[in-house]
PDB file of C-alpha atoms in Angstrom:
ATOM      1  CA  UNK A   7     -42.624 -21.057  13.119  1.00  0.00           C
ATOM      2  CA  UNK A   8     -44.891 -24.044  12.493  1.00  0.00           C
ATOM      3  CA  UNK A   9     -43.051 -26.050  15.175  1.00  0.00           C
ATOM      4  CA  UNK A  10     -44.332 -23.682  17.877  1.00  0.00           C
ATOM      5  CA  UNK A  11     -48.000 -24.290  16.978  1.00  0.00           C
ATOM      6  CA  UNK A  12     -49.771 -26.767  19.237  1.00  0.00           C
ATOM      7  CA  UNK A  13     -53.018 -27.430  17.355  1.00  0.00           C
ATOM      8  CA  UNK A  14     -52.892 -29.592  14.223  1.00  0.00           C
ATOM      9  CA  UNK A  15     -55.094 -27.128  12.314  1.00  0.00           C
ATOM     10  CA  UNK A  16     -52.500 -24.429  12.905  1.00  0.00           C
ATOM     11  CA  UNK A  17     -49.641 -26.402  11.381  1.00  0.00           C
ATOM     12  CA  UNK A  18     -50.308 -24.945   7.925  1.00  0.00           C
ATOM     13  CA  UNK A  19     -51.107 -21.412   9.113  1.00  0.00           C
ATOM     14  CA  UNK A  20     -47.630 -19.942   8.482  1.00  0.00           C
ATOM     15  CA  UNK A  21     -47.275 -21.405   4.979  1.00  0.00           C
ATOM     16  CA  UNK A  22     -48.816 -18.494   3.017  1.00  0.00           C
ATOM     17  CA  UNK A  23     -46.436 -16.058   4.694  1.00  0.00           C
ATOM     18  CA  UNK A  24     -43.420 -18.345   4.428  1.00  0.00           C
ATOM     19  CA  UNK A  25     -44.006 -19.084   0.753  1.00  0.00           C
ATOM     20  CA  UNK A  26     -44.502 -15.434  -0.179  1.00  0.00           C
ATOM     21  CA  UNK A  27     -41.335 -14.562   1.747  1.00  0.00           C
ATOM     22  CA  UNK A  28     -39.495 -17.236  -0.210  1.00  0.00           C
ATOM     23  CA  UNK A  29     -41.014 -16.423  -3.619  1.00  0.00           C
ATOM     24  CA  UNK A  30     -41.228 -12.619  -3.378  1.00  0.00           C
ATOM     25  CA  UNK A  31     -38.476 -11.427  -1.028  1.00  0.00           C
ATOM     26  CA  UNK A  32     -38.297  -8.008  -2.728  1.00  0.00           C
ATOM     27  CA  UNK A  33     -41.850  -7.223  -1.580  1.00  0.00           C
ATOM     28  CA  UNK A  34     -40.913  -7.797   2.051  1.00  0.00           C
ATOM     29  CA  UNK A  35     -37.547  -6.048   1.739  1.00  0.00           C
ATOM     30  CA  UNK A  36     -39.260  -2.968   0.278  1.00  0.00           C
ATOM     31  CA  UNK A  37     -41.294  -2.618   3.486  1.00  0.00           C
ATOM     32  CA  UNK A  38     -38.289  -2.749   5.809  1.00  0.00           C
ATOM     33  CA  UNK A  39     -37.235   0.526   7.356  1.00  0.00           C
ATOM     34  CA  UNK A  40     -33.889   1.961   6.363  1.00  0.00           C
ATOM     35  CA  UNK A  41     -30.995   1.932   8.817  1.00  0.00           C
ATOM     36  CA  UNK A  42     -31.242   5.697   9.106  1.00  0.00           C
ATOM     37  CA  UNK A  43     -34.637   5.368  10.817  1.00  0.00           C
ATOM     38  CA  UNK A  44     -34.981   7.824  13.673  1.00  0.00           C
ATOM     39  CA  UNK A  45     -37.788   7.125  16.171  1.00  0.00           C
ATOM     40  CA  UNK A  46     -40.268   9.882  17.010  1.00  0.00           C
ATOM     41  CA  UNK A  47     -39.837   9.220  20.731  1.00  0.00           C
ATOM     42  CA  UNK A  48     -36.691   9.873  22.761  1.00  0.00           C
ATOM     43  CA  UNK A  49     -36.518   6.546  24.584  1.00  0.00           C
ATOM     44  CA  UNK A  50     -33.944   7.746  27.107  1.00  0.00           C
ATOM     45  CA  UNK A  51     -36.130  10.711  28.100  1.00  0.00           C
ATOM     46  CA  UNK A  52     -39.236   8.520  28.304  1.00  0.00           C
ATOM     47  CA  UNK A  53     -37.450   6.002  30.512  1.00  0.00           C
ATOM     48  CA  UNK A  54     -36.015   8.771  32.692  1.00  0.00           C
ATOM     49  CA  UNK A  55     -39.532  10.153  33.227  1.00  0.00           C
ATOM     50  CA  UNK A  56     -40.815   6.680  34.068  1.00  0.00           C
ATOM     51  CA  UNK A  57     -37.948   6.030  36.480  1.00  0.00           C
ATOM     52  CA  UNK A  58     -38.535   9.381  38.196  1.00  0.00           C
ATOM     53  CA  UNK A  59     -42.231   8.594  38.661  1.00  0.00           C
ATOM     54  CA  UNK A  60     -41.331   5.251  40.234  1.00  0.00           C
ATOM     55  CA  UNK A  61     -38.568   6.700  42.379  1.00  0.00           C
ATOM     56  CA  UNK A  62     -35.785   4.875  40.537  1.00  0.00           C
ATOM     57  CA  UNK A  63     -32.582   6.060  38.944  1.00  0.00           C
ATOM     58  CA  UNK A  64     -32.526   5.681  35.120  1.00  0.00           C
ATOM     59  CA  UNK A  65     -30.278   3.023  33.641  1.00  0.00           C
ATOM     60  CA  UNK A  66     -27.346   4.469  31.686  1.00  0.00           C
ATOM     61  CA  UNK A  67     -27.278   1.827  28.946  1.00  0.00           C
ATOM     62  CA  UNK A  68     -27.975   2.207  25.246  1.00  0.00           C
ATOM     63  CA  UNK A  69     -31.334   0.841  24.215  1.00  0.00           C
TER      64      UNK A  69
END
């Protein structure tokens, strides 16, 4: 993460996050969503509506 920062002052910016992730992984893991997460939006229906508005055919791939 720090390699992508161009300004020298930003080199240390990710350290608080990186160190807490290293030292307290359980805190971050507790905030992750379970695998059984079901989104509130039907993405296929939303994309079909968008494609219809644009005059396209919806893509039949899993998102």
